Amino acid sequence: MRIAISTGGGDAPGLNAVIRAVVLTAHDRGWNCVGIRRGFNGLYDGSGLMPLGPEQVRGITHLGGTILGTTNRGNPFNWPETLRDGTVVERDRSDELVAAFARESIDALVSIGGDGSLSIAARLWEKGLPVVGVPKTIDNDVAGTETTFGFDTAVATATDALDKLHSTAESHDRVMVVELMGRHAGWIALHSGLSSTADVILIPEIPFDIERVCEKIRERDRAGKHFAIVVVAEGARPRHGDIVLRERRETGGVDRLGGIAAQVAGKIGELTGKETRTLVLGHLQRGGSPTTFDRLLALRFGSAAVRAIAEGDFGTMVAYHPPVVDRVPLSEVIGKMKDVPLDSGVILTARHLGISFGD
Ligand code: F6P
């Protein structure tokens, strides 16, 4: 048995731990592994395959990033190609990919990724490729699993940053508006905002009214607390407005979100007269060593993916349903973003603790 491993989409802390667990669990059965470099690109662009044995995965559990490299521009079904006149068109190269798997004598694929990569995995499974998915993303928005690895580390990084901003906000009587990642889901903003005692948390699931945000800041002022921490998820939007994009990508990728913190801060300054500053935490949330929770989850996912292969249970994704790691069909997961339920206990707790969602 020869298993290929692919890491696709944005990186997340814990990817290397999954790779290690897949390789060692496979090795334990006498099976071989290869890594595909940069998503699936390695099978197209000559960067090739990386042989993976116990030696290659030694000492990588705690490392951020992925030893295989990754890309969020490598969809084999919509492959971006630049024509001579500079226009970019999309081409379906999936048949080439399936042929490459056969050429390389690959018996099964472990595809580690978020919704984008898992959708590709599901379509490859439809084409007959034996695939098992492993859910990854700091955004925690993959359906069918309680959590993805990478999320806990991102929340820890964001919480640490918010803790540090408190003292400078307080010293200067300022409002600090902090933009966090998460795309169209507010998990990172909600969990780190609550854990670090933010005053306002704005998430995509609850469109906000800037007047309500300012009211919270004025209320604090009246109570003698002249500073405030406002956490904004990058996908948050005002009640009668749109999400803010940094870059729209027509072909070969996904839109880049960003810029909502500057808009919110501008309005707060204008409406309250308070000095405001912004921080976009950005890719710091994707970097660094995975937390213990993420390492354990990633290792369990990797090992479970090989057990799925051993049982011939393809077209599935390993999933965390505490306390167990089990499997769900990929078809039940893809295209269904998991956002924060409005009646979630975490939202309720935040509200009871006096945090405003701007609604
Ligand atoms: O999906 C993970 C994520 O970090 C999002 O939170 C963010 O919007 C996006 O990726 C950023 O992508 P890129 O690294 O391509 O700018």
XYZ file of C-alpha atoms and ligand atoms in Angstrom:
375
model
C 0.000 0.000 0.000
C 1.324 3.427 -0.996
C -0.442 6.422 0.548
C -0.127 9.988 -0.757
C -0.552 12.930 1.599
C -1.561 16.392 0.441
C -1.878 19.641 2.413
C -4.029 22.242 0.638
C -5.371 25.751 1.288
C -4.040 28.077 3.987
C -1.634 26.475 6.435
C -2.638 25.828 10.058
C -0.673 24.790 13.136
C -0.870 20.998 13.434
C -0.410 20.060 9.762
C 2.968 18.511 10.451
C 1.557 16.514 13.365
C -1.069 14.998 11.017
C 1.628 14.125 8.483
C 3.721 12.449 11.185
C 0.793 10.420 12.491
C -0.207 9.248 8.995
C 3.346 8.217 8.161
C 4.034 6.379 11.424
C 0.642 4.642 11.549
C 1.123 3.523 7.937
C 4.701 2.434 8.665
C 3.400 0.371 11.574
C 1.369 -1.613 9.025
C 4.302 -1.928 6.662
C 2.855 0.644 4.239
C 4.678 3.473 2.449
C 3.851 7.169 2.213
C 4.698 9.999 -0.135
C 3.901 13.678 0.259
C 2.648 15.727 -2.681
C 4.373 19.088 -2.677
C 2.284 22.302 -2.556
C -1.251 20.909 -2.546
C -1.610 18.874 -5.720
C 0.834 21.038 -7.637
C 3.635 18.543 -7.129
C 1.908 16.222 -9.569
C 1.734 18.977 -12.227
C 4.601 21.381 -11.919
C 7.629 19.139 -11.568
C 8.163 19.863 -7.847
C 7.120 16.263 -7.401
C 6.628 13.902 -4.517
C 8.493 13.701 -1.232
C 9.158 10.182 0.099
C 7.962 10.104 3.704
C 9.227 7.585 6.234
C 9.892 7.722 9.986
C 13.140 9.604 9.324
C 11.454 12.424 7.384
C 8.773 13.029 10.037
C 11.063 12.966 13.053
C 10.722 16.012 15.357
C 7.977 17.803 13.437
C 4.967 17.457 15.765
C 5.564 20.864 17.328
C 6.392 22.727 14.108
C 3.975 25.192 12.503
C 3.438 25.247 8.733
C 3.718 22.117 6.593
C 6.837 20.324 5.419
C 4.982 19.666 2.134
C 4.168 23.282 1.362
C 0.651 24.328 0.420
C -1.304 26.606 -1.891
C -4.811 27.991 -2.118
C -4.493 28.376 -5.894
C -4.240 24.735 -6.855
C -7.756 23.530 -7.619
C -7.346 20.835 -10.321
C -10.958 21.393 -11.443
C -10.441 25.151 -11.885
C -6.780 25.429 -12.691
C -5.740 29.052 -13.365
C -3.770 29.476 -16.541
C -2.368 32.735 -17.904
C -2.797 33.131 -21.682
C -0.329 34.961 -23.918
C -2.365 38.179 -23.758
C -2.247 38.081 -19.954
C -5.834 36.987 -19.330
C -6.321 34.239 -16.783
C -8.635 31.348 -17.628
C -9.601 28.260 -15.645
C -9.027 24.758 -16.973
C -10.149 21.354 -15.654
C -6.989 19.289 -15.122
C -8.531 16.675 -12.841
C -8.148 13.838 -15.373
C -4.428 14.577 -15.556
C -4.293 14.389 -11.774
C -6.104 11.036 -11.624
C -3.717 9.721 -14.301
C -0.742 10.970 -12.265
C -1.974 9.020 -9.221
C -2.099 5.839 -11.322
C 1.339 6.564 -12.825
C 2.829 7.000 -9.343
C 1.144 3.778 -8.121
C -0.700 5.620 -5.363
C -3.355 3.453 -3.702
C -4.978 6.027 -1.427
C -4.914 9.760 -0.724
C -5.080 11.535 2.629
C -6.216 15.048 1.787
C -5.709 17.514 4.643
C -7.583 20.749 4.119
C -10.470 23.093 4.745
C -13.754 23.237 2.865
C -12.040 24.073 -0.451
C -9.591 21.160 -0.347
C -12.220 18.762 1.024
C -14.557 19.687 -1.844
C -11.761 18.841 -4.267
C -11.226 15.564 -2.368
C -14.936 14.733 -2.684
C -14.843 15.329 -6.438
C -11.722 13.172 -6.782
C -13.511 10.417 -4.863
C -16.395 10.710 -7.367
C -13.793 10.164 -10.076
C -12.775 6.941 -8.387
C -9.777 8.037 -6.349
C -9.729 6.399 -2.878
C -9.673 9.464 -0.584
C -9.891 10.156 3.146
C -10.176 13.802 4.249
C -8.733 15.431 7.368
C -10.371 18.717 8.408
C -7.985 21.625 8.904
C -8.474 25.347 9.357
C -7.851 28.004 11.949
C -11.338 29.328 11.073
C -13.094 26.254 12.587
C -15.798 26.523 9.916
C -15.730 22.952 8.529
C -19.085 21.218 9.011
C -19.369 17.696 10.436
C -16.680 18.066 13.105
C -16.826 19.744 16.483
C -13.530 21.438 15.811
C -10.636 21.528 13.376
C -6.975 21.499 14.379
C -5.315 24.912 14.121
C -8.259 26.732 15.675
C -7.110 26.374 19.284
C -3.663 27.737 18.452
C -5.112 30.713 16.542
C -7.404 31.511 19.473
C -4.465 31.303 21.897
C -2.425 33.695 19.750
C -5.323 36.144 19.429
C -6.084 35.974 23.158
C -2.454 36.714 23.983
C -2.456 39.735 21.634
C -5.710 41.074 23.105
C -4.360 40.668 26.654
C -1.338 42.748 25.699
C -3.443 45.489 24.127
C -5.431 46.032 27.321
C -2.675 47.830 29.188
C -1.791 50.232 26.396
C -5.487 50.945 25.703
C -6.012 51.716 29.381
C -2.885 53.868 29.733
C -3.973 56.084 26.836
C -7.740 56.068 27.331
C -8.062 54.695 23.813
C -10.347 52.414 21.910
C -8.404 49.581 20.269
C -10.144 47.892 17.365
C -8.618 44.509 16.550
C -9.358 42.637 13.326
C -9.119 38.849 13.501
C -9.292 36.150 10.836
C -12.083 33.624 10.343
C -13.518 34.434 6.899
C -17.316 34.168 7.145
C -17.370 32.629 10.632
C -16.799 34.379 13.936
C -15.259 31.531 15.976
C -11.793 33.042 16.489
C -13.175 36.494 17.374
C -15.790 35.053 19.730
C -13.550 32.654 21.643
C -10.562 34.996 21.975
C -12.742 38.053 22.615
C -14.577 36.341 25.471
C -11.398 34.827 26.919
C -9.599 38.176 26.941
C -12.557 40.200 28.272
C -13.152 42.319 25.195
C -15.919 44.917 25.522
C -17.368 44.475 22.052
C -17.196 41.460 19.707
C -18.405 41.828 16.135
C -18.920 38.596 14.189
C -20.377 37.802 10.742
C -23.263 35.870 12.300
C -24.575 39.021 14.049
C -24.687 42.097 11.758
C -23.914 45.107 13.926
C -25.250 48.609 14.427
C -22.344 51.013 14.933
C -24.538 53.168 17.202
C -24.937 50.214 19.582
C -21.164 49.732 19.574
C -20.643 53.407 20.436
C -23.298 53.208 23.129
C -21.284 50.471 24.854
C -18.149 52.649 24.713
C -20.008 55.709 26.077
C -21.523 53.551 28.843
C -18.008 52.511 29.881
C -16.887 56.150 29.821
C -19.751 57.103 32.119
C -18.681 54.305 34.491
C -15.149 55.749 34.597
C -13.615 53.204 32.240
C -12.217 55.374 29.483
C -10.792 52.662 27.252
C -12.296 49.797 25.306
C -11.261 46.720 23.338
C -13.338 46.032 20.242
C -12.740 42.686 18.493
C -13.896 42.521 14.875
C -13.951 39.345 12.800
C -12.748 40.073 9.276
C -16.098 38.916 7.879
C -18.246 41.088 10.179
C -20.551 43.597 8.532
C -22.901 46.376 9.546
C -26.639 45.698 9.560
C -27.180 47.616 6.330
C -23.780 47.132 4.759
C -21.479 44.642 3.101
C -18.384 42.737 4.145
C -15.135 44.535 3.324
C -12.801 42.956 0.780
C -9.123 43.691 0.411
C -8.945 41.979 -2.966
C -11.532 40.371 -5.206
C -10.220 37.319 -7.040
C -12.108 36.538 -10.223
C -10.163 33.399 -11.116
C -7.897 30.923 -9.395
C -8.587 31.695 -5.782
C -10.846 33.095 -3.103
C -11.569 36.724 -2.241
C -9.325 38.271 0.398
C -11.233 39.791 3.294
C -9.903 42.699 5.304
C -10.366 46.325 6.215
C -13.415 46.230 8.495
C -11.407 47.332 11.576
C -10.373 50.595 9.905
C -14.006 51.331 9.007
C -15.285 50.537 12.495
C -12.512 52.551 14.156
C -13.188 55.546 11.891
C -16.860 55.550 12.840
C -16.171 55.102 16.557
C -13.756 58.054 16.498
C -16.275 60.191 14.637
C -19.288 59.309 16.791
C -17.679 59.194 20.260
C -14.797 61.650 19.864
C -12.504 59.037 21.400
C -9.014 58.333 20.167
C -9.036 54.981 18.355
C -6.311 52.726 16.994
C -6.503 49.574 14.902
C -4.553 46.354 14.760
C -4.942 43.694 12.072
C -3.468 40.565 13.630
C -3.315 38.798 10.263
C -1.130 35.791 9.584
C 0.322 35.674 13.087
C -2.837 33.666 13.773
C -1.690 30.989 11.349
C 1.847 30.661 12.606
C 3.746 29.186 15.500
C 3.807 25.959 17.376
C 0.468 24.139 17.743
C -1.041 24.048 21.225
C -1.190 20.713 23.045
C -4.869 20.426 22.101
C -4.130 20.943 18.399
C -1.175 18.529 18.451
C -3.284 15.799 20.037
C -6.195 16.350 17.685
C -3.907 16.426 14.649
C -2.124 13.227 15.706
C -5.442 11.488 16.367
C -6.813 12.645 12.989
C -3.734 11.411 11.107
C -3.789 8.011 12.736
C -7.574 7.670 12.263
C -7.211 8.490 8.545
C -4.930 5.467 8.088
C -7.396 3.255 9.977
C -10.115 4.461 7.569
C -7.895 3.421 4.656
C -7.282 0.033 6.284
C -11.048 -0.508 6.489
C -11.554 0.730 2.916
C -13.838 3.481 4.204
C -13.160 6.030 1.449
C -14.987 9.224 0.547
C -15.056 10.055 4.239
C -13.561 12.689 6.542
C -12.242 11.987 10.006
C -14.121 14.112 12.512
C -13.987 15.058 16.175
C -17.108 14.320 18.169
C -15.787 14.502 21.711
C -14.525 12.300 23.142
C -14.121 10.238 19.971
C -12.627 10.702 16.540
C -14.969 9.085 14.022
C -15.867 9.586 10.349
C -18.490 11.352 8.280
C -19.118 11.074 4.523
C -17.417 13.915 2.633
C -20.675 14.494 0.769
C -22.342 15.511 4.043
C -19.681 18.072 4.830
C -18.702 19.998 1.728
C -20.294 23.309 0.853
C -21.819 23.571 4.340
C -20.032 26.213 6.335
C -20.241 25.759 10.105
C -20.913 29.182 11.568
C -21.450 30.174 15.183
C -24.994 29.206 16.281
C -26.734 32.270 17.678
C -28.018 30.285 20.652
C -24.553 28.932 21.463
C -23.561 28.806 25.105
C -20.476 30.865 24.359
C -22.546 33.744 22.939
C -24.917 33.493 25.880
C -22.024 33.590 28.335
C -20.527 36.640 26.609
C -23.857 38.461 26.756
C -24.271 37.660 30.468
C -20.797 39.005 31.080
C -21.790 42.333 29.552
C -20.023 41.984 26.197
C -21.789 43.792 23.360
C -22.269 42.212 19.922
C -23.372 45.557 18.526
C -26.963 44.327 18.093
O -8.868 30.212 5.977
C -7.773 30.610 6.737
C -7.473 32.069 6.516
O -6.385 32.415 7.345
C -8.659 33.013 6.740
O -8.926 33.223 8.095
C -8.201 34.218 5.971
O -9.293 35.006 5.538
C -7.487 33.615 4.805
O -7.091 32.313 5.177
C -6.277 34.394 4.362
O -5.786 33.808 3.203
P -4.394 34.235 2.542
O -3.297 33.633 3.359
O -4.472 33.674 1.169
O -4.335 35.736 2.569
